[in-house]
Short mmCIF file of C-alpha atoms in Angstrom, two decimals:
data_model
loop_
_atom_site.label_atom_id
_atom_site.label_comp_id
_atom_site.label_asym_id
_atom_site.label_seq_id
_atom_site.Cartn_x
_atom_site.Cartn_y
_atom_site.Cartn_z
CA UNK A 1 -0.28 21.98 33.13
CA UNK A 2 2.07 24.93 32.97
CA UNK A 3 0.14 28.06 32.07
CA UNK A 4 1.52 30.06 29.16
CA UNK A 5 3.74 27.19 28.03
CA UNK A 6 2.93 27.64 24.35
CA UNK A 7 5.71 28.88 22.14
CA UNK A 8 4.83 31.98 20.18
CA UNK A 9 2.83 30.97 17.13
CA UNK A 10 2.66 27.30 18.12
CA UNK A 11 -0.33 25.17 17.26
CA UNK A 12 -2.44 27.70 15.40
CA UNK A 13 -5.75 26.23 14.27
CA UNK A 14 -7.24 22.87 15.26
CA UNK A 15 -5.28 20.02 16.77
CA UNK A 16 -4.26 17.94 13.79
CA UNK A 17 -2.14 15.04 12.70
CA UNK A 18 -0.95 13.96 9.30
CA UNK A 19 -2.94 11.16 7.69
CA UNK A 20 -1.93 7.78 9.04
CA UNK A 21 -2.34 5.26 6.21
CA UNK A 22 -0.40 7.15 3.59
CA UNK A 23 1.95 9.39 5.57
CA UNK A 24 4.59 8.73 2.95
CA UNK A 25 2.39 9.94 0.11
CA UNK A 26 0.31 12.67 1.71
CA UNK A 27 1.93 16.11 1.98
CA UNK A 28 1.98 17.85 5.37
CA UNK A 29 -0.86 20.20 4.47
CA UNK A 30 -3.30 17.30 4.00
CA UNK A 31 -4.20 16.81 7.64
CA UNK A 32 -7.08 15.55 9.76
CA UNK A 33 -7.95 16.35 13.38
CA UNK A 34 -6.12 14.32 15.99
CA UNK A 35 -7.85 12.07 18.50
CA UNK A 36 -8.84 13.96 21.63
CA UNK A 37 -7.37 13.39 25.06
CA UNK A 38 -9.12 11.12 27.53
CA UNK A 39 -12.54 12.30 28.70
CA UNK A 40 -12.14 14.21 31.89
CA UNK A 41 -8.56 15.20 31.07
CA UNK A 42 -8.07 18.97 31.40
CA UNK A 43 -6.96 19.06 27.78
CA UNK A 44 -9.87 17.01 26.45
CA UNK A 45 -11.02 18.23 23.06
CA UNK A 46 -13.98 17.14 20.98
CA UNK A 47 -13.34 15.73 17.51
CA UNK A 48 -13.75 18.23 14.71
CA UNK A 49 -13.50 17.12 11.13
CA UNK A 50 -12.13 20.41 9.90
CA UNK A 51 -8.93 20.17 7.85
CA UNK A 52 -6.06 22.53 8.46
CA UNK A 53 -5.66 25.47 6.11
CA UNK A 54 -1.92 25.53 6.70
CA UNK A 55 0.33 24.80 3.73
CA UNK A 56 4.10 24.48 3.83
CA UNK A 57 5.78 27.20 1.80
CA UNK A 58 7.32 24.80 -0.69
CA UNK A 59 3.83 23.60 -1.75
CA UNK A 60 1.97 26.89 -1.88
CA UNK A 61 0.27 27.35 -5.20
CA UNK A 62 0.70 23.68 -6.13
CA UNK A 63 -1.38 21.51 -3.80
CA UNK A 64 -1.76 17.84 -4.53
CA UNK A 65 -4.96 15.86 -4.27
CA UNK A 66 -4.87 13.60 -1.20
CA UNK A 67 -7.44 11.91 0.96
CA UNK A 68 -6.85 10.95 4.58
CA UNK A 69 -7.51 7.33 5.53
CA UNK A 70 -9.18 5.87 8.55
CA UNK A 71 -7.28 6.10 11.81
CA UNK A 72 -5.56 3.03 13.19
CA UNK A 73 -5.90 4.15 16.76
CA UNK A 74 -8.76 1.82 17.61
CA UNK A 75 -7.39 -1.56 16.60
CA UNK A 76 -8.28 -4.38 19.04
CA UNK A 77 -5.99 -4.58 22.02
CA UNK A 78 -5.09 -7.63 24.08
CA UNK A 79 -7.58 -8.37 26.83
CA UNK A 80 -5.01 -7.25 29.39
CA UNK A 81 -5.32 -3.65 28.26
CA UNK A 82 -8.43 -1.57 28.99
CA UNK A 83 -10.55 -0.31 26.09
CA UNK A 84 -8.97 2.83 24.54
CA UNK A 85 -10.41 5.99 25.98
CA UNK A 86 -10.16 7.92 22.73
CA UNK A 87 -11.48 5.64 19.97
CA UNK A 88 -10.96 6.81 16.41
CA UNK A 89 -13.50 7.85 13.90
CA UNK A 90 -13.28 7.89 10.09
CA UNK A 91 -12.19 11.20 8.73
CA UNK A 92 -11.18 12.44 5.34
CA UNK A 93 -9.91 15.65 3.86
CA UNK A 94 -9.53 16.60 0.25
CA UNK A 95 -6.78 19.00 -0.74
CA UNK A 96 -7.01 21.27 -3.75
CA UNK A 97 -5.82 20.18 -7.16
CA UNK A 98 -4.81 23.41 -8.79
CA UNK A 99 -1.33 23.78 -10.17
CA UNK A 100 1.29 21.30 -11.38
CA UNK A 101 1.83 18.02 -9.54
CA UNK A 102 4.65 17.86 -7.01
CA UNK A 103 5.75 14.87 -4.96
CA UNK A 104 5.05 15.33 -1.25
CA UNK A 105 7.72 15.83 1.35
CA UNK A 106 8.40 12.69 3.33
CA UNK A 107 6.98 13.08 6.89
CA UNK A 108 9.77 13.73 9.33
CA UNK A 109 11.82 15.41 6.60
CA UNK A 110 9.86 18.59 5.95
CA UNK A 111 11.63 21.89 6.45
CA UNK A 112 10.35 25.40 5.76
CA UNK A 113 11.14 27.05 2.45
CA UNK A 114 13.64 24.51 1.14
CA UNK A 115 15.68 21.45 2.07
CA UNK A 116 19.29 21.97 3.14
CA UNK A 117 22.06 20.29 1.21
CA UNK A 118 22.46 16.73 2.39
CA UNK A 119 19.07 16.65 4.11
CA UNK A 120 17.12 13.44 4.59
CA UNK A 121 16.40 11.64 1.32
CA UNK A 122 12.72 11.67 0.42
CA UNK A 123 10.43 9.58 -1.71
CA UNK A 124 11.04 11.82 -4.69
CA UNK A 125 14.84 11.67 -4.70
CA UNK A 126 15.69 8.20 -3.43
CA UNK A 127 14.01 5.23 -5.10
CA UNK A 128 12.31 2.56 -3.04
CA UNK A 129 13.86 -0.83 -3.61
CA UNK A 130 11.48 -3.23 -5.36
CA UNK A 131 11.41 -6.91 -6.13
CA UNK A 132 14.22 -8.10 -8.34
CA UNK A 133 18.01 -7.69 -8.34
CA UNK A 134 19.24 -5.57 -5.48
CA UNK A 135 16.04 -5.92 -3.45
CA UNK A 136 16.50 -5.49 0.28
CA UNK A 137 15.51 -8.82 1.80
CA UNK A 138 13.56 -9.19 5.01
CA UNK A 139 15.25 -12.09 6.75
CA UNK A 140 15.25 -13.33 10.29
CA UNK A 141 18.51 -14.32 11.93
CA UNK A 142 19.26 -16.06 15.17
CA UNK A 143 22.44 -14.48 16.51
CA UNK A 144 24.38 -16.10 19.29
CA UNK A 145 22.85 -14.56 22.39
CA UNK A 146 25.16 -12.59 24.61
CA UNK A 147 24.68 -13.32 28.30
CA UNK A 148 22.69 -10.69 30.19
CA UNK A 149 24.59 -8.73 32.80
CA UNK A 150 24.49 -10.45 36.17
CA UNK A 151 21.24 -9.82 37.97
CA UNK A 152 19.43 -8.39 34.95
CA UNK A 153 16.75 -10.00 32.83
CA UNK A 154 15.93 -10.12 29.11
CA UNK A 155 16.40 -7.15 26.81
CA UNK A 156 13.52 -5.53 24.88
CA UNK A 157 13.41 -2.61 22.44
CA UNK A 158 10.51 -0.41 21.30
CA UNK A 159 10.29 1.32 17.94
CA UNK A 160 8.84 4.74 17.10
CA UNK A 161 5.58 5.59 18.91
CA UNK A 162 4.62 9.09 17.69
CA UNK A 163 1.88 9.67 20.23
CA UNK A 164 0.01 6.37 19.83
CA UNK A 165 -0.35 5.65 23.54
CA UNK A 166 -3.06 2.99 23.28
CA UNK A 167 -1.06 1.00 20.74
CA UNK A 168 1.99 1.25 22.98
CA UNK A 169 0.07 -0.07 25.99
CA UNK A 170 -1.22 -2.96 23.89
CA UNK A 171 2.22 -3.85 22.55
CA UNK A 172 3.88 -3.72 25.98
CA UNK A 173 1.10 -5.84 27.49
CA UNK A 174 1.43 -8.41 24.71
CA UNK A 175 5.07 -8.90 25.73
CA UNK A 176 4.18 -9.16 29.41
CA UNK A 177 6.06 -5.98 30.27
CA UNK A 178 3.09 -4.22 31.89
CA UNK A 179 -0.04 -5.40 33.69
CA UNK A 180 -3.69 -4.64 33.00
CA UNK A 181 -3.36 -1.28 34.75
CA UNK A 182 -0.29 -0.24 32.77
CA UNK A 183 2.26 -0.80 35.54
CA UNK A 184 5.65 -2.48 35.19
CA UNK A 185 5.25 -6.27 35.42
CA UNK A 186 8.56 -7.51 34.00
CA UNK A 187 10.72 -7.70 37.11
CA UNK A 188 14.40 -7.34 36.24
CA UNK A 189 13.86 -7.06 32.47
CA UNK A 190 15.51 -4.26 30.51
CA UNK A 191 13.50 -2.07 28.14
CA UNK A 192 14.90 0.49 25.71
CA UNK A 193 12.79 2.96 23.74
CA UNK A 194 14.46 4.06 20.49
CA UNK A 195 12.98 7.58 20.43
CA UNK A 196 10.28 9.58 18.63
CA UNK A 197 7.60 9.69 21.34
CA UNK A 198 5.59 12.65 20.03
CA UNK A 199 4.15 14.29 16.91
CA UNK A 200 1.49 13.07 14.45
CA UNK A 201 -0.33 10.87 16.97
CA UNK A 202 -2.91 11.80 19.61
CA UNK A 203 -1.02 11.72 22.92
CA UNK A 204 2.73 12.30 22.78
CA UNK A 205 2.94 13.75 26.28
CA UNK A 206 0.98 10.76 27.58
CA UNK A 207 3.63 8.51 26.01
CA UNK A 208 6.45 10.44 27.69
CA UNK A 209 4.63 10.33 31.03
CA UNK A 210 4.23 6.55 30.70
CA UNK A 211 7.91 6.00 29.87
CA UNK A 212 9.00 8.19 32.79
CA UNK A 213 6.73 6.29 35.19
CA UNK A 214 7.82 2.88 33.91
CA UNK A 215 11.44 3.94 34.39
CA UNK A 216 10.83 4.43 38.10
CA UNK A 217 8.76 1.25 38.46
CA UNK A 218 11.29 -0.89 36.58
CA UNK A 219 14.16 0.39 38.71
CA UNK A 220 12.23 -0.45 41.88
CA UNK A 221 11.70 -4.00 40.55
CA UNK A 222 15.37 -4.59 39.77
CA UNK A 223 15.22 -3.93 36.03
CA UNK A 224 15.27 -0.74 34.01
CA UNK A 225 13.39 1.19 31.38
CA UNK A 226 15.40 3.76 29.42
CA UNK A 227 15.07 5.84 26.27
CA UNK A 228 17.16 7.28 23.44
CA UNK A 229 17.04 10.68 21.78
CA UNK A 230 15.07 10.73 18.54
CA UNK A 231 14.94 13.49 15.97
CA UNK A 232 11.39 14.38 17.07
CA UNK A 233 12.59 14.97 20.63
CA UNK A 234 15.12 17.42 19.20
CA UNK A 235 12.35 18.98 17.12
CA UNK A 236 9.99 19.45 20.07
CA UNK A 237 12.77 20.84 22.25
CA UNK A 238 13.68 23.29 19.51
CA UNK A 239 10.09 24.37 18.92
CA UNK A 240 9.66 25.09 22.63
CA UNK A 241 13.00 26.80 23.16
CA UNK A 242 13.43 28.76 19.95
CA UNK A 243 9.94 29.06 18.44
CA UNK A 244 10.03 31.34 15.41
CA UNK A 245 13.69 32.34 15.82
CA UNK A 246 15.30 32.07 12.36
CA UNK A 247 18.03 29.46 12.02
CA UNK A 248 20.51 28.82 9.26
CA UNK A 249 19.16 25.72 7.54
CA UNK A 250 21.95 25.43 4.99
CA UNK A 251 19.59 26.67 2.25
CA UNK A 252 18.34 29.93 3.65
CA UNK A 253 16.49 30.45 6.89
CA UNK A 254 14.05 28.18 8.70
CA UNK A 255 12.49 27.94 12.17
CA UNK A 256 11.98 25.06 14.58
CA UNK A 257 8.39 26.19 15.00
CA UNK A 258 7.59 25.81 11.30
CA UNK A 259 9.44 22.50 11.05
CA UNK A 260 7.59 21.14 14.10
CA UNK A 261 4.21 22.06 12.62
CA UNK A 262 5.10 20.60 9.22
CA UNK A 263 6.14 17.35 10.86
CA UNK A 264 2.95 16.71 12.78
CA UNK A 265 3.46 18.85 15.88
CA UNK A 266 0.34 18.73 18.07
CA UNK A 267 -1.08 21.70 19.95
CA UNK A 268 -2.24 19.38 22.72
CA UNK A 269 1.34 18.20 23.27
CA UNK A 270 2.71 21.73 23.39
CA UNK A 271 -0.06 22.81 25.77
CA UNK A 272 0.82 20.01 28.19
CA UNK A 273 4.61 20.23 27.83
CA UNK A 274 6.18 20.94 31.23
CA UNK A 275 9.68 21.61 32.49
CA UNK A 276 10.01 18.03 33.71
CA UNK A 277 9.39 16.76 30.15
CA UNK A 278 11.92 19.19 28.69
CA UNK A 279 14.57 18.21 31.24
CA UNK A 280 13.94 14.52 30.65
CA UNK A 281 14.20 14.81 26.87
CA UNK A 282 17.33 16.98 26.96
CA UNK A 283 19.17 14.37 29.06
CA UNK A 284 18.46 11.38 26.80
CA UNK A 285 21.46 9.60 25.31
CA UNK A 286 21.84 9.26 21.56
CA UNK A 287 23.68 5.90 21.42
CA UNK A 288 24.06 2.92 23.74
CA UNK A 289 25.33 -0.66 23.50
CA UNK A 290 23.42 -3.49 25.15
CA UNK A 291 24.30 -7.19 24.79
CA UNK A 292 26.37 -6.47 21.67
CA UNK A 293 23.49 -4.54 20.08
CA UNK A 294 24.31 -0.95 19.16
CA UNK A 295 21.07 0.94 19.81
CA UNK A 296 20.39 4.28 18.13
CA UNK A 297 17.39 6.10 16.72
CA UNK A 298 18.36 7.02 13.17
CA UNK A 299 19.72 4.88 10.36
CA UNK A 300 22.46 7.34 9.59
CA UNK A 301 26.23 7.59 10.03
CA UNK A 302 25.90 11.19 11.26
CA UNK A 303 26.64 9.98 14.79
CA UNK A 304 30.27 9.65 13.73
CA UNK A 305 30.49 13.44 13.48
CA UNK A 306 29.91 13.80 17.23
CA UNK A 307 32.56 11.52 18.71
CA UNK A 308 34.69 8.39 18.41
CA UNK A 309 33.14 6.67 21.42
CA UNK A 310 29.60 6.25 22.70
CA UNK A 311 30.41 8.44 25.69
CA UNK A 312 31.82 11.16 23.43
CA UNK A 313 28.71 11.19 21.22
CA UNK A 314 26.36 11.44 24.17
CA UNK A 315 28.44 14.10 25.89
CA UNK A 316 28.63 16.17 22.70
CA UNK A 317 24.87 16.00 22.14
CA UNK A 318 24.19 17.04 25.74
CA UNK A 319 26.71 19.89 25.48
CA UNK A 320 25.00 21.21 22.34
CA UNK A 321 21.60 21.16 23.99
CA UNK A 322 22.97 22.85 27.12
CA UNK A 323 24.55 25.65 25.08
CA UNK A 324 21.08 26.44 23.77
CA UNK A 325 22.29 27.85 20.46
CA UNK A 326 19.49 27.72 17.87
CA UNK A 327 21.75 27.20 14.83
CA UNK A 328 23.77 24.48 16.56
CA UNK A 329 20.64 22.67 17.73
CA UNK A 330 19.15 22.90 14.23
CA UNK A 331 22.25 21.31 12.72
CA UNK A 332 22.02 18.48 15.25
CA UNK A 333 18.33 17.96 14.43
CA UNK A 334 19.02 18.06 10.68
CA UNK A 335 21.78 15.45 10.87
CA UNK A 336 19.81 13.10 13.12
CA UNK A 337 16.92 13.30 10.65
CA UNK A 338 18.97 11.75 7.83
CA UNK A 339 18.05 8.19 6.95
CA UNK A 340 18.58 5.11 4.72
CA UNK A 341 22.36 4.91 5.20
CA UNK A 342 22.10 1.11 5.59
CA UNK A 343 19.67 0.30 2.77
CA UNK A 344 21.90 0.04 -0.27
CA UNK A 345 23.08 -3.51 -0.93
CA UNK A 346 26.76 -2.55 -1.11
CA UNK A 347 27.12 0.72 0.77
CA UNK A 348 24.62 -0.23 3.49
CA UNK A 349 26.61 -3.01 5.17
CA UNK A 350 29.76 -0.89 4.92
CA UNK A 351 28.02 1.98 6.73
CA UNK A 352 26.82 -0.37 9.47
CA UNK A 353 30.28 -1.84 9.92
CA UNK A 354 31.79 1.63 10.20
CA UNK A 355 29.50 2.40 13.13
CA UNK A 356 30.05 -1.00 14.74
CA UNK A 357 33.83 -0.76 14.35
CA UNK A 358 33.77 2.67 15.99
CA UNK A 359 31.30 2.15 18.83
CA UNK A 360 31.23 -1.62 19.33
CA UNK A 361 28.52 -4.23 19.04
CA UNK A 362 27.70 -6.93 16.52
CA UNK A 363 24.60 -5.39 14.95
CA UNK A 364 22.71 -2.10 14.92
CA UNK A 365 19.11 -1.74 16.11
CA UNK A 366 17.39 1.46 14.97
CA UNK A 367 14.04 3.16 14.48
CA UNK A 368 13.33 6.29 12.41
CA UNK A 369 12.78 4.81 8.92
CA UNK A 370 9.52 2.82 8.80
CA UNK A 371 9.85 -0.75 7.62
CA UNK A 372 7.07 -0.40 4.99
CA UNK A 373 9.05 2.41 3.40
CA UNK A 374 12.32 0.49 3.52
CA UNK A 375 10.56 -2.32 1.66
CA UNK A 376 8.49 -0.17 -0.70
CA UNK A 377 5.28 -1.41 0.92
CA UNK A 378 3.67 1.97 1.47
CA UNK A 379 -0.09 2.50 1.58
CA UNK A 380 -1.96 2.84 -1.68
CA UNK A 381 -3.87 5.90 -2.82
CA UNK A 382 -7.28 4.19 -2.57
CA UNK A 383 -6.54 2.97 0.94
CA UNK A 384 -8.12 -0.45 0.46
CA UNK A 385 -7.76 -2.71 3.49
CA UNK A 386 -5.97 -5.44 1.61
CA UNK A 387 -3.35 -3.01 0.32
CA UNK A 388 -2.25 -1.56 3.65
CA UNK A 389 1.38 -2.03 4.69
CA UNK A 390 1.98 -5.40 6.31
CA UNK A 391 4.52 -5.44 9.13
CA UNK A 392 4.94 -8.73 10.95
CA UNK A 393 7.96 -7.83 13.01
CA UNK A 394 11.43 -6.24 12.96
CA UNK A 395 13.19 -6.03 9.60
CA UNK A 396 16.69 -7.51 9.40
CA UNK A 397 18.82 -6.26 6.51
CA UNK A 398 22.29 -4.99 5.49
CA UNK A 399 23.77 -8.51 5.49
CA UNK A 400 22.03 -9.23 8.79
CA UNK A 401 23.89 -6.40 10.52
CA UNK A 402 20.95 -3.99 10.96
CA UNK A 403 17.53 -4.40 12.56
CA UNK A 404 14.82 -1.82 11.80
CA UNK A 405 12.22 -1.35 14.56
CA UNK A 406 9.93 1.39 13.20
CA UNK A 407 6.88 -0.60 12.15
CA UNK A 408 5.18 2.42 10.57
CA UNK A 409 2.49 3.11 13.16
CA UNK A 410 1.79 6.47 11.49
CA UNK A 411 1.01 4.77 8.18
CA UNK A 412 -1.28 1.98 9.43
CA UNK A 413 1.66 -0.26 10.17
CA UNK A 414 2.52 -1.72 13.57
CA UNK A 415 4.07 -0.47 16.79
CA UNK A 416 6.89 -2.92 17.45
CA UNK A 417 8.20 -4.23 20.77
CA UNK A 418 10.76 -7.02 20.39
CA UNK A 419 13.04 -9.08 22.60
CA UNK A 420 16.70 -9.18 21.64
CA UNK A 421 18.38 -11.18 20.28
CA UNK A 422 15.77 -11.96 17.63
CA UNK A 423 14.74 -15.59 17.17
CA UNK A 424 13.11 -17.34 14.21
#
């Protein structure tokens, strides 16, 4: 651990995460303590059921009643994976009820003070599609498989992880990508992570460490394991680099530090964040094409603002991060946090085609927007088991041109690992 690595003001109060089952209904201030690190780890913390007193500025004076559900971090794993070392425990927190009701800010979208013009749509200003005319259909397609590059094996993608290391190990083991000890076992296979490794879950740095190690092990075996830049990587980089430095949010001033905390930033992650993690995150690409699949983190057309080719986009993102300008980095974070560009029945396929026509590929594969939210299958207020979001696999939509891979692990969904192309 790097001593003194905390950004000024970071992680005040207990280590917390936003409630898992109803992340899309519970405001950021309704939080429960995060799972501790592994026993014996230098950052191991005991569970404390004390809620955070922090409230985002836009909700001060008007809290909304919310109760945190049970954690999903202890679901049974395949036999190949050891028993989780930080099992969950039930926890609940009740927020105050004074003041008029306000809809909560969608997790991943919260910004201090106010939302900039054109910021990510939230539950309160973009309706969830329901059954009936115009409903987004979840269909499975069997595209014509493109041959793998010579000497390389099958292609796999991983959706958003958000610190859920045990669930990631279970999902990778279920696909035969790692062995019982968590080491690469897939030979010349190719594995792409679609971003969002940290925040909200118990062990974001552990996730990054795993991905970095698997990258080396896969390369030695003749395959590869690579990762894309997610908006939460940009958020963590900004919180570390700029802390409480004011930035121009488009609607007044904001700070990376406040945005990171509002969006599930974990003190344990910041405590363990080292230079090697920062360097690794800052070098991640934003877009890549593999076997005619255009891989990116966010379901947005904002990538088009950064270049006309994949190489141009990636170079521009890297240049922005290297310049280390707080306002410029904030604008990049804000744009990569936009979502739902592909969801509308008419405009969605057009947006996908615009990206495919520009960068290549036959279909887009993305994370960022959880499948339960795309389908309107968010958790209920009473949190009954039978009413939890049901995610069986990737969601194919936008006339079969887009594949969503965020299974909603932060809202009691599923951490998805899938082989491409998808098969029925």
